[in-house]
Amino acid sequence: MEELIQLIGPPPRAFNYDAGTSRYQNLTRIDPHNIYLIPPFGAPDGTVGLEACELLAGPSYGSYGTGNALDAIATWVVPLLILVGNMNYASFEAQKYWKNQITIAMHLLGNPIHAIWSLLVKLDVKRRIEARCQDGLRNVKNEKDLVWIYSAILYALDDFNFSSDFEYHFRSLMAIARSHAVEEQEACRRAAIELTVSRVNNTRRALFAILGYVTAIVANIIRADLSGTGKIQIHISHTIALRELNFWLICAIILSAKVGGFPSEWKSVGVLVDLQRKLDPGPFRLKPLKPWTGGNYTWRPQKNMSRISLSPDQKFVVHAFLAFASVTAAMAASLILSYNTPTKGIGVRSIVELTYWSWWCFNAAITYYIDQYGKPSEKKWLCNIAKDGLAAIFMTAFLFSAWAGWWNSCFHWSMALDPRKGRSMAYIDLVNMDSDILALMKKPFPIVVGIGIFLQLALTIIMIWYSQGTLYPPAMDATEPGSVFRNLLVESPAAQHIPRRSTTNLIRTSSTMEEGASYVLDLAHDDEGPIIVPTAPGNSTSSLLQKTYKMDDLRRRDSERVSAHGA
């Protein structure tokens, strides 16, 4: 060792690939038969062993520097936080809203299989409720409209203790639907509409967040390919691999957007309590809405929904498999990149990826089996959050350490942890590794990344197709005969001069009103249909109508105004 130091000088304190390459080439010129240039048994020619690498390139890890750290934060950490931030976070007690955001994020990052599984079950509840209502209202007049109305109410009631009183609520509402109680039926219809228009759906925002996360990966691949120097940051492929480990977030965010949620804990409660007051006797058993009793859609202890469908539930097994497949597909794509990055083999990054995946599978299984015993409670919820939170903090910090360069050393690059090699047979190529990685970044690795994205999107489409119901207003156009919106028009002087506009804007307008504020709802028109416009403060938004009138009257008045204008 002393002779080597005398020949080429002392090694760098921290790992430096470029310095190691230069020192290796100098040693080759000075003493081509030096013992340190002999690769380990079975290693390719031109490589050096782990001990020689530490003498040539440095024994300790080498950080990537402040510039690379800031680049990682800007191109990876921020898009990841934006992606996680686009989950639907229910608001429980406004002053503690940020705490609920943290708990949901911790559960998602620490237990993604269970979180995706819970979202799938929540999405499937729509379909099951609709199927029950179709059976209960078969051959009833206006069946399609009634199915949607009572399904929307029952779906909102699922947030209260996971539909534990579903059968009681279902029978009570079916009795109202089949009765001739016009006032009660009208109250149910208005409640269903208000529950529908107030449910937040952030699909567009979620898609942009996903696009930003994927774009960061694609941009780094393109940047490596267009460098034109023949050199590359050797850690870039591992960096992309560790990002791809979280590709299951694509599936989770889209499912969360499809499920939606109410803007606050009081919105659905207020509508249902108001409806209960109008029905005699009030049919609802409303328990406090809490994260552990149904308000948080990413944590649902009861995965078996046979109480709703009244038949053996086999779908929850398929839901578990689909959630498992999403996380496994992300891990597999990440592992392929890490394993095939020179030096090829099982290194610390591959072991970390397999460890994360193993923990996620174990955590989902243990959480499911623990949830089967006893009723959902705050204590059980907090224990799960503590478990998932500790795992999420540790796993995220471990990834940050990789992005900072703490794994950038001869030991890690030589794949010394590969059981087929060990420290004595570990080796590293100090001359061609960067060019080999650049060649992989030009074709094979982009294909792996593309397949990983495709699998997540394909699995998401399958999940939605397999689970989602069709709980949408059956006739969104108020001019269409039989529409549930037919009489949802408000008479005001504003209707005398404003053009017509689409009825779908009624939904958009009322859903964007500030919670708890007061408005007077005026009718506007343009060329497409009616729109509800909030004007000066007056009536509360909980009462969507001031006065209703028939569409025929509206058409007649419009014709009269047109004739008067022409005259």
Coordinates of C-alpha atoms in Angstrom, one line a residue:
M1 CA 0.0 0.0 0.0
E2 CA 2.8 2.4 0.9
E3 CA 4.5 1.6 -2.5
L4 CA 1.2 2.5 -4.3
I5 CA 0.9 5.8 -2.4
Q6 CA 4.5 6.6 -3.3
L7 CA 3.7 5.9 -7.0
I8 CA 0.5 8.0 -7.4
G9 CA 0.0 9.8 -4.1
P10 CA -2.5 9.4 -1.3
P11 CA -6.1 8.7 -2.2
P12 CA -8.9 11.2 -1.8
R13 CA -10.6 11.3 1.6
A14 CA -14.0 10.7 0.1
F15 CA -15.0 8.6 -3.0
N16 CA -14.3 10.5 -6.2
Y17 CA -14.9 8.4 -9.4
D18 CA -13.1 10.9 -11.7
A19 CA -10.1 11.0 -9.4
G20 CA -10.1 7.2 -9.2
T21 CA -10.2 6.9 -13.0
S22 CA -7.3 9.3 -13.4
R23 CA -5.2 7.5 -10.7
Y24 CA -5.9 4.1 -12.3
Q25 CA -4.7 5.3 -15.7
N26 CA -1.6 6.8 -14.1
L27 CA -0.8 3.6 -12.3
T28 CA -1.4 1.6 -15.6
R29 CA 1.3 3.8 -17.3
I30 CA 3.8 3.7 -14.4
D31 CA 3.4 0.0 -13.3
P32 CA 1.1 -1.9 -15.7
H33 CA 1.8 -5.2 -13.7
N34 CA 1.0 -3.7 -10.3
I35 CA -0.8 -6.2 -8.0
Y36 CA -3.6 -3.7 -7.4
L37 CA -4.5 -3.8 -11.1
I38 CA -5.2 -7.5 -11.0
P39 CA -9.0 -8.0 -10.9
P40 CA -10.5 -10.5 -8.4
F41 CA -11.1 -14.0 -9.5
G42 CA -13.9 -14.2 -12.0
A43 CA -14.1 -10.4 -12.5
P44 CA -13.9 -8.8 -16.0
D45 CA -10.6 -7.5 -17.2
G46 CA -9.9 -3.9 -16.6
T47 CA -11.7 -3.9 -13.2
V48 CA -10.2 -3.6 -9.7
G49 CA -11.1 -5.1 -6.4
L50 CA -12.7 -3.3 -3.5
E51 CA -9.5 -2.6 -1.7
A52 CA -7.8 -1.2 -4.8
C53 CA -10.8 1.0 -5.4
E54 CA -10.6 2.5 -1.9
L55 CA -6.9 3.2 -2.5
L56 CA -7.5 4.8 -5.9
A57 CA -10.9 6.6 -5.5
G58 CA -11.1 7.1 -1.7
P59 CA -12.3 4.9 1.2
S60 CA -15.3 6.9 2.5
Y61 CA -18.5 8.0 0.8
G62 CA -18.5 11.1 -1.3
S63 CA -21.4 13.5 -1.1
Y64 CA -22.9 14.9 -4.4
G65 CA -22.3 18.5 -3.3
T66 CA -24.7 21.3 -2.6
G67 CA -25.6 21.9 -6.2
N68 CA -26.7 18.3 -6.7
A69 CA -28.6 18.3 -3.4
L70 CA -30.5 21.4 -4.5
D71 CA -31.1 19.8 -7.9
A72 CA -32.5 16.7 -6.2
I73 CA -34.8 18.7 -4.0
A74 CA -36.1 20.8 -7.0
T75 CA -36.6 17.9 -9.4
W76 CA -37.5 15.0 -7.1
V77 CA -38.5 16.1 -3.6
V78 CA -40.8 18.9 -4.5
P79 CA -42.7 16.9 -7.2
L80 CA -43.0 14.0 -4.7
L81 CA -44.5 16.4 -2.1
I82 CA -46.8 17.9 -4.6
L83 CA -47.9 14.4 -5.6
V84 CA -48.6 13.3 -2.0
G85 CA -50.3 16.7 -1.4
N86 CA -52.9 16.0 -4.1
M87 CA -54.5 13.2 -2.0
N88 CA -58.0 14.1 -0.8
Y89 CA -57.6 15.2 2.8
A90 CA -60.8 15.3 4.8
S91 CA -61.0 18.3 7.2
F92 CA -61.6 17.3 10.8
E93 CA -61.8 20.3 13.1
A94 CA -60.4 23.1 11.0
Q95 CA -57.8 24.1 13.6
K96 CA -56.3 20.5 13.3
Y97 CA -56.5 20.2 9.6
W98 CA -52.8 20.0 9.1
K99 CA -52.6 17.1 11.6
N100 CA -55.0 15.1 9.5
Q101 CA -52.9 15.8 6.4
I102 CA -49.8 14.5 8.1
T103 CA -51.5 11.3 9.4
I104 CA -52.9 10.5 5.9
A105 CA -49.5 11.2 4.3
M106 CA -47.8 9.0 6.9
H107 CA -50.2 6.1 6.4
L108 CA -49.9 6.4 2.6
L109 CA -46.1 6.4 2.6
G110 CA -45.7 3.8 5.3
N111 CA -48.5 1.4 4.3
P112 CA -49.3 2.0 0.6
I113 CA -50.9 -1.4 -0.1
H114 CA -53.4 -0.9 2.7
A115 CA -54.1 2.7 1.6
I116 CA -54.8 1.7 -2.0
W117 CA -56.8 -1.3 -0.9
S118 CA -59.0 1.0 1.3
L119 CA -59.5 3.4 -1.6
L120 CA -60.6 0.6 -3.8
V121 CA -63.1 -0.7 -1.3
K122 CA -64.5 2.8 -0.9
L123 CA -64.8 3.1 -4.7
D124 CA -66.5 -0.3 -4.8
V125 CA -69.1 0.8 -2.2
K126 CA -70.6 3.0 -4.9
R127 CA -71.3 0.1 -7.2
R128 CA -72.7 -2.1 -4.4
I129 CA -75.0 0.5 -3.1
E130 CA -76.3 1.3 -6.6
A131 CA -76.9 -2.4 -7.3
R132 CA -78.9 -2.7 -4.0
C133 CA -81.0 0.3 -4.9
Q134 CA -81.7 -1.0 -8.4
D135 CA -83.0 -4.2 -6.8
G136 CA -85.1 -2.3 -4.3
L137 CA -86.6 0.1 -6.8
R138 CA -87.2 -2.3 -9.7
N139 CA -90.3 -1.4 -11.8
V140 CA -90.8 1.8 -9.9
K141 CA -91.7 4.9 -11.8
N142 CA -88.7 7.1 -12.6
E143 CA -86.5 4.2 -11.5
K144 CA -83.3 5.6 -12.9
D145 CA -83.6 8.9 -11.2
L146 CA -84.6 7.3 -7.9
V147 CA -81.7 4.9 -7.9
W148 CA -79.3 7.8 -8.3
I149 CA -81.0 9.8 -5.6
Y150 CA -81.1 7.2 -2.9
S151 CA -77.7 5.8 -3.8
A152 CA -76.1 9.2 -3.4
I153 CA -77.6 9.5 0.1
L154 CA -76.5 6.0 1.1
Y155 CA -73.1 6.6 -0.2
A156 CA -72.7 9.7 2.0
L157 CA -74.0 7.7 5.0
D158 CA -71.1 5.2 4.4
D159 CA -68.8 7.8 5.9
F160 CA -70.5 7.2 9.2
N161 CA -69.1 4.0 10.8
F162 CA -68.5 2.2 7.5
S163 CA -72.2 1.5 6.7
S164 CA -72.6 -0.4 9.9
D165 CA -76.4 0.6 9.9
F166 CA -76.7 0.2 6.1
E167 CA -79.6 -2.3 6.1
Y168 CA -81.6 -0.1 8.4
H169 CA -80.9 3.0 6.3
F170 CA -81.6 1.2 3.1
R171 CA -85.0 -0.2 4.2
S172 CA -86.0 3.2 5.6
L173 CA -85.2 5.0 2.3
M174 CA -86.7 2.4 0.1
A175 CA -90.0 2.8 2.1
I176 CA -89.9 6.5 1.3
A177 CA -89.1 5.9 -2.4
R178 CA -92.0 3.5 -2.8
S179 CA -94.5 5.7 -0.9
H180 CA -96.6 8.6 -2.1
A181 CA -95.0 11.0 0.3
V182 CA -94.1 13.8 -2.2
E183 CA -92.5 16.2 0.3
E184 CA -90.2 13.5 1.7
Q185 CA -89.2 12.4 -1.8
E186 CA -88.5 16.0 -2.8
A187 CA -86.4 16.4 0.3
C188 CA -84.4 13.3 -0.6
R189 CA -83.9 14.6 -4.1
R190 CA -82.6 17.9 -3.0
A191 CA -80.3 16.3 -0.4
A192 CA -78.9 14.0 -3.1
I193 CA -78.1 16.9 -5.4
E194 CA -76.4 18.9 -2.7
L195 CA -74.4 15.9 -1.6
T196 CA -73.3 15.4 -5.1
V197 CA -72.4 18.9 -6.0
S198 CA -70.5 19.5 -2.8
R199 CA -68.3 16.4 -3.1
V200 CA -64.8 17.6 -4.1
N201 CA -63.1 15.9 -7.1
N202 CA -59.6 17.1 -7.9
T203 CA -58.9 14.8 -10.8
R204 CA -57.4 17.5 -13.0
R205 CA -55.1 18.8 -10.3
A206 CA -54.0 15.2 -9.5
L207 CA -53.2 14.5 -13.2
F208 CA -51.0 17.6 -13.4
A209 CA -49.2 16.5 -10.2
I210 CA -48.6 13.1 -11.7
L211 CA -47.4 14.7 -14.9
G212 CA -44.9 16.8 -13.0
Y213 CA -43.5 13.8 -11.1
V214 CA -43.1 11.7 -14.3
T215 CA -41.7 14.7 -16.2
A216 CA -38.9 15.0 -13.6
I217 CA -37.8 11.4 -14.4
V218 CA -38.1 11.9 -18.2
A219 CA -36.1 15.2 -18.0
N220 CA -33.2 13.5 -16.2
I221 CA -33.1 10.7 -18.8
I222 CA -33.1 13.3 -21.6
R223 CA -30.5 15.4 -19.9
A224 CA -28.2 12.4 -19.5
D225 CA -28.7 11.4 -23.1
L226 CA -28.0 14.9 -24.5
S227 CA -24.9 15.6 -22.5
G228 CA -22.7 15.0 -25.5
T229 CA -19.6 14.6 -23.4
G230 CA -19.5 10.9 -23.2
K231 CA -19.6 11.3 -19.4
I232 CA -22.5 11.1 -17.0
Q233 CA -23.1 11.3 -13.3
I234 CA -22.8 7.7 -12.4
H235 CA -25.5 7.9 -9.7
I236 CA -28.3 9.1 -12.1
S237 CA -29.6 5.6 -13.0
H238 CA -29.8 4.6 -9.3
T239 CA -31.5 8.0 -8.6
I240 CA -34.2 7.2 -11.2
A241 CA -34.6 3.7 -9.8
L242 CA -35.3 5.0 -6.3
R243 CA -37.9 7.5 -7.8
E244 CA -39.6 4.7 -9.6
L245 CA -40.0 2.8 -6.4
N246 CA -42.8 5.3 -5.6
F247 CA -44.6 4.9 -8.9
W248 CA -47.5 3.4 -7.0
L249 CA -48.3 6.9 -6.0
I250 CA -49.7 7.4 -9.5
C251 CA -52.4 4.8 -8.8
A252 CA -53.1 6.1 -5.3
I253 CA -53.5 9.7 -6.3
I254 CA -55.9 8.9 -9.2
L255 CA -58.0 6.6 -7.0
S256 CA -58.2 9.3 -4.4
A257 CA -59.3 11.8 -7.0
K258 CA -62.0 9.4 -8.3
V259 CA -63.3 8.7 -4.8
G260 CA -63.5 12.4 -4.0
G261 CA -64.5 13.8 -0.6
F262 CA -66.4 16.6 1.1
P263 CA -64.7 19.9 1.8
S264 CA -65.3 19.7 5.5
E265 CA -66.5 17.3 8.1
W266 CA -69.7 19.3 8.5
K267 CA -70.9 19.4 4.9
S268 CA -72.4 16.0 4.6
V269 CA -73.5 16.1 8.3
G270 CA -75.4 19.3 7.7
V271 CA -77.2 18.0 4.7
L272 CA -78.1 14.7 6.3
V273 CA -79.2 16.2 9.5
D274 CA -81.4 18.7 7.6
L275 CA -82.9 15.8 5.6
Q276 CA -83.5 13.8 8.8
R277 CA -85.4 16.7 10.2
K278 CA -87.7 16.8 7.2
L279 CA -88.4 13.1 7.2
D280 CA -90.9 11.7 9.8
P281 CA -89.6 9.7 11.5
G282 CA -86.0 10.5 10.8
P283 CA -84.4 7.3 9.5
F284 CA -80.7 8.0 10.1
R285 CA -78.4 6.9 12.9
L286 CA -75.7 9.4 12.5
K287 CA -72.6 8.9 14.6
P288 CA -69.8 11.4 14.9
L289 CA -67.7 11.6 11.8
K290 CA -64.1 10.8 12.7
P291 CA -61.0 9.6 10.7
W292 CA -61.2 6.1 12.3
T293 CA -65.0 5.7 11.7
G294 CA -65.1 6.3 7.9
G295 CA -64.1 9.9 7.3
N296 CA -60.6 9.0 6.1
Y297 CA -60.9 7.0 2.9
T298 CA -57.4 5.7 3.0
W299 CA -58.0 3.7 6.2
R300 CA -60.9 1.3 6.1
P301 CA -60.7 -1.7 8.5
Q302 CA -63.7 -3.5 7.1
K303 CA -62.7 -4.7 3.6
N304 CA -65.6 -7.2 3.3
M305 CA -68.7 -5.5 2.0
S306 CA -71.1 -8.4 2.2
R307 CA -73.3 -6.4 4.5
I308 CA -74.1 -4.1 1.6
S309 CA -74.5 -6.6 -1.2
L310 CA -76.0 -9.4 1.0
S311 CA -73.9 -12.0 -0.8
P312 CA -70.4 -13.5 -0.1
D313 CA -67.9 -10.9 -0.9
Q314 CA -65.0 -12.2 -3.0
K315 CA -64.0 -8.8 -4.5
F316 CA -62.0 -7.7 -1.5
V317 CA -59.4 -10.4 -2.3
V318 CA -59.2 -9.0 -5.8
H319 CA -58.8 -5.5 -4.4
A320 CA -56.0 -6.7 -2.2
F321 CA -54.3 -8.3 -5.2
L322 CA -54.6 -5.2 -7.3
A323 CA -53.1 -3.0 -4.5
F324 CA -50.3 -5.5 -4.1
A325 CA -49.7 -5.6 -7.9
S326 CA -49.4 -1.8 -8.1
V327 CA -46.7 -1.6 -5.3
T328 CA -45.0 -4.7 -6.7
A329 CA -44.8 -3.4 -10.3
A330 CA -43.2 -0.2 -9.0
M331 CA -40.7 -2.2 -7.0
A332 CA -39.9 -4.5 -9.9
A333 CA -39.1 -1.7 -12.3
S334 CA -37.0 0.0 -9.7
L335 CA -35.1 -3.3 -8.9
I336 CA -34.4 -3.9 -12.6
L337 CA -32.7 -0.5 -13.0
S338 CA -30.6 -0.9 -9.8
Y339 CA -29.6 -4.5 -10.5
N340 CA -28.5 -3.8 -14.1
T341 CA -26.6 -0.6 -13.3
P342 CA -22.8 -1.2 -13.3
T343 CA -21.5 -2.8 -11.2
K344 CA -24.2 -5.3 -12.0
G345 CA -25.5 -7.3 -9.1
I346 CA -27.3 -7.0 -5.8
G347 CA -26.1 -4.0 -4.0
V348 CA -27.3 -1.8 -1.1
R349 CA -29.9 -0.1 -3.4
S350 CA -31.4 -3.4 -4.5
I351 CA -31.5 -4.6 -0.9
V352 CA -33.2 -1.4 0.2
E353 CA -35.8 -1.7 -2.6
L354 CA -36.6 -5.3 -1.6
T355 CA -36.7 -4.3 2.1
Y356 CA -39.2 -1.5 1.4
W357 CA -41.4 -3.8 -0.6
S358 CA -41.2 -6.6 2.0
W359 CA -42.1 -4.1 4.8
W360 CA -45.1 -2.8 2.8
C361 CA -46.4 -6.3 2.2
F362 CA -45.9 -7.3 5.9
N363 CA -47.4 -4.0 7.2
A364 CA -50.5 -4.4 5.0
A365 CA -51.0 -8.0 6.2
I366 CA -50.5 -7.2 9.9
T367 CA -52.8 -4.1 9.7
Y368 CA -55.5 -6.1 8.1
Y369 CA -55.5 -8.9 10.6
I370 CA -55.3 -6.6 13.6
D371 CA -58.3 -4.6 12.2
Q372 CA -60.4 -7.8 12.2
Y373 CA -60.4 -7.9 16.0
G374 CA -62.6 -5.4 17.8
K375 CA -64.3 -2.3 16.5
P376 CA -62.6 0.7 14.9
S377 CA -61.4 3.0 17.6
E378 CA -59.3 6.1 18.1
K379 CA -56.7 4.0 20.0
K380 CA -56.4 1.5 17.2
W381 CA -56.2 4.3 14.6
L382 CA -53.4 6.1 16.5
C383 CA -51.4 2.9 16.9
N384 CA -51.6 2.3 13.2
I385 CA -50.6 5.9 12.4
A386 CA -47.7 5.7 14.8
K387 CA -46.5 2.5 13.2
D388 CA -46.8 3.8 9.7
G389 CA -45.4 7.2 10.6
L390 CA -42.2 5.8 12.0
A391 CA -41.8 3.6 8.9
A392 CA -42.5 6.5 6.6
I393 CA -40.0 8.9 8.3
F394 CA -37.3 6.2 8.4
M395 CA -37.8 5.2 4.8
T396 CA -38.0 8.7 3.4
A397 CA -34.9 9.8 5.4
F398 CA -33.1 6.7 4.0
L399 CA -34.0 7.8 0.4
F400 CA -32.8 11.3 1.1
S401 CA -29.5 9.9 2.3
A402 CA -29.1 8.2 -1.0
W403 CA -29.9 11.4 -2.9
A404 CA -27.3 13.3 -0.8
G405 CA -24.5 10.8 -1.7
W406 CA -24.2 8.7 1.4
W407 CA -24.2 5.6 -0.7
N408 CA -21.6 6.9 -3.1
S409 CA -18.6 4.8 -2.1
C410 CA -16.5 1.9 -3.4
F411 CA -18.2 -0.5 -1.1
H412 CA -21.7 0.3 -2.5
W413 CA -20.6 0.6 -6.1
S414 CA -18.7 -2.7 -6.0
M415 CA -21.8 -4.7 -5.0
A416 CA -20.0 -6.1 -2.0
L417 CA -23.3 -7.1 -0.4
D418 CA -24.1 -9.5 -3.3
P419 CA -24.1 -13.0 -1.6
R420 CA -22.4 -14.4 -4.8
K421 CA -19.4 -12.0 -4.4
G422 CA -18.7 -10.7 -0.9
R423 CA -16.0 -8.2 -0.1
S424 CA -13.2 -10.4 -1.3
M425 CA -14.6 -10.9 -4.8
A426 CA -16.3 -7.5 -5.2
Y427 CA -15.0 -5.3 -8.0
I428 CA -15.6 -2.0 -9.8
D429 CA -14.7 -0.6 -13.3
L430 CA -13.0 2.7 -12.8
V431 CA -12.6 3.4 -16.5
N432 CA -15.8 2.4 -18.4
M433 CA -18.6 2.5 -15.8
D434 CA -19.8 6.0 -16.7
S435 CA -19.9 5.2 -20.5
D436 CA -21.7 1.9 -19.8
I437 CA -24.3 3.7 -17.7
L438 CA -24.7 6.3 -20.4
A439 CA -25.4 3.5 -23.0
L440 CA -28.0 2.0 -20.7
M441 CA -29.6 5.4 -20.3
K442 CA -30.1 5.9 -24.0
K443 CA -32.3 2.9 -24.6
P444 CA -32.9 0.0 -22.1
F445 CA -33.6 2.1 -19.0
P446 CA -36.1 4.5 -20.7
I447 CA -38.0 1.5 -21.9
V448 CA -38.1 0.1 -18.3
V449 CA -39.3 3.5 -17.0
G450 CA -42.0 3.7 -19.7
I451 CA -43.2 0.2 -18.9
G452 CA -43.3 1.1 -15.2
I453 CA -45.6 4.1 -16.0
F454 CA -47.7 2.1 -18.3
L455 CA -48.3 -0.7 -15.8
Q456 CA -49.4 1.8 -13.1
L457 CA -51.8 3.5 -15.5
A458 CA -53.1 0.1 -16.8
L459 CA -53.6 -1.2 -13.2
T460 CA -55.4 2.0 -12.3
I461 CA -57.8 1.7 -15.3
I462 CA -58.5 -1.9 -14.3
M463 CA -59.2 -0.9 -10.7
I464 CA -61.6 1.8 -11.7
W465 CA -63.3 -0.4 -14.3
Y466 CA -63.6 -3.2 -11.8
S467 CA -64.8 -1.2 -8.8
Q468 CA -66.4 2.1 -9.8
G469 CA -70.2 2.5 -9.8
T470 CA -72.1 4.9 -12.0
L471 CA -73.4 7.2 -9.3
Y472 CA -73.8 10.3 -11.5
P473 CA -76.9 12.4 -12.1
P474 CA -78.8 10.5 -14.8
A475 CA -79.8 13.6 -16.7
M476 CA -77.6 16.7 -16.3
D477 CA -79.5 18.8 -18.8
A478 CA -82.4 20.6 -17.1
T479 CA -84.2 20.8 -20.5
E480 CA -84.3 17.0 -20.8
P481 CA -87.7 15.4 -19.8
G482 CA -87.4 13.5 -16.6
S483 CA -84.3 15.2 -15.4
V484 CA -83.6 15.5 -11.7
F485 CA -82.6 19.1 -12.4
R486 CA -85.7 19.9 -14.3
N487 CA -87.2 22.1 -11.6
L488 CA -83.9 23.2 -10.0
L489 CA -84.1 26.7 -11.5
V490 CA -84.3 29.9 -9.6
E491 CA -86.4 32.8 -10.6
S492 CA -84.9 36.3 -10.3
P493 CA -84.7 39.6 -12.2
A494 CA -81.3 38.5 -13.5
A495 CA -83.0 36.1 -15.8
Q496 CA -84.4 39.0 -17.8
H497 CA -81.2 40.0 -19.6
I498 CA -78.4 37.4 -19.1
P499 CA -77.9 34.8 -21.9
R500 CA -78.3 31.0 -21.5
R501 CA -75.6 28.6 -20.1
S502 CA -75.2 24.9 -19.5
T503 CA -76.8 23.3 -16.4
T504 CA -73.5 21.6 -15.6
N505 CA -72.3 25.0 -14.4
L506 CA -75.0 24.8 -11.7
I507 CA -73.0 22.0 -10.2
R508 CA -69.6 23.8 -10.6
T509 CA -70.9 27.0 -9.1
S510 CA -72.6 25.5 -6.1
S511 CA -69.6 23.2 -5.4
T512 CA -67.2 26.2 -5.4
M513 CA -69.2 28.3 -2.9
E514 CA -67.4 29.1 0.3
E515 CA -68.4 26.8 3.1
G516 CA -70.6 28.4 5.6
A517 CA -71.1 31.6 3.6
S518 CA -74.5 33.0 2.6
Y519 CA -75.7 33.8 -0.9
V520 CA -78.7 34.7 -2.9
L521 CA -78.9 32.3 -5.9
D522 CA -80.0 34.0 -9.1
L523 CA -80.8 32.4 -12.5
A524 CA -78.6 33.4 -15.5
H525 CA -78.8 32.3 -19.1
D526 CA -76.7 32.0 -22.1
D527 CA -76.8 29.9 -25.3
E528 CA -76.4 26.5 -23.6
G529 CA -78.8 26.5 -20.6
P530 CA -79.4 27.8 -17.1
I531 CA -76.8 28.6 -14.5
I532 CA -77.1 29.3 -10.8
V533 CA -75.2 32.5 -9.9
P534 CA -74.5 33.6 -6.3
T535 CA -75.1 37.3 -5.8
A536 CA -75.6 39.5 -2.8
P537 CA -75.6 37.7 0.6
G538 CA -79.0 36.3 1.6
N539 CA -80.1 32.8 1.8
S540 CA -77.7 30.0 2.9
T541 CA -76.3 27.6 0.4
S542 CA -77.9 24.7 2.3
S543 CA -81.2 25.8 0.6
L544 CA -80.4 25.5 -3.1
L545 CA -83.8 26.9 -4.2
Q546 CA -85.6 30.1 -3.6
K547 CA -88.4 29.4 -6.0
T548 CA -89.0 26.7 -8.7
Y549 CA -90.9 26.9 -11.9
K550 CA -91.6 24.7 -14.9
M551 CA -89.3 24.6 -17.9
D552 CA -92.2 25.4 -20.2
D553 CA -92.7 28.7 -18.4
L554 CA -89.0 29.5 -18.8
R555 CA -89.2 28.8 -22.6
R556 CA -92.4 30.9 -22.9
R557 CA -90.8 33.9 -21.0
D558 CA -87.6 33.6 -23.2
S559 CA -89.8 33.7 -26.3
E560 CA -91.7 36.7 -25.1
R561 CA -88.4 38.5 -24.4
V562 CA -87.0 37.7 -27.8
S563 CA -90.3 38.9 -29.5
A564 CA -90.3 42.1 -27.4
H565 CA -86.7 42.8 -28.3
G566 CA -87.4 42.2 -32.0
A567 CA -90.3 44.6 -31.9

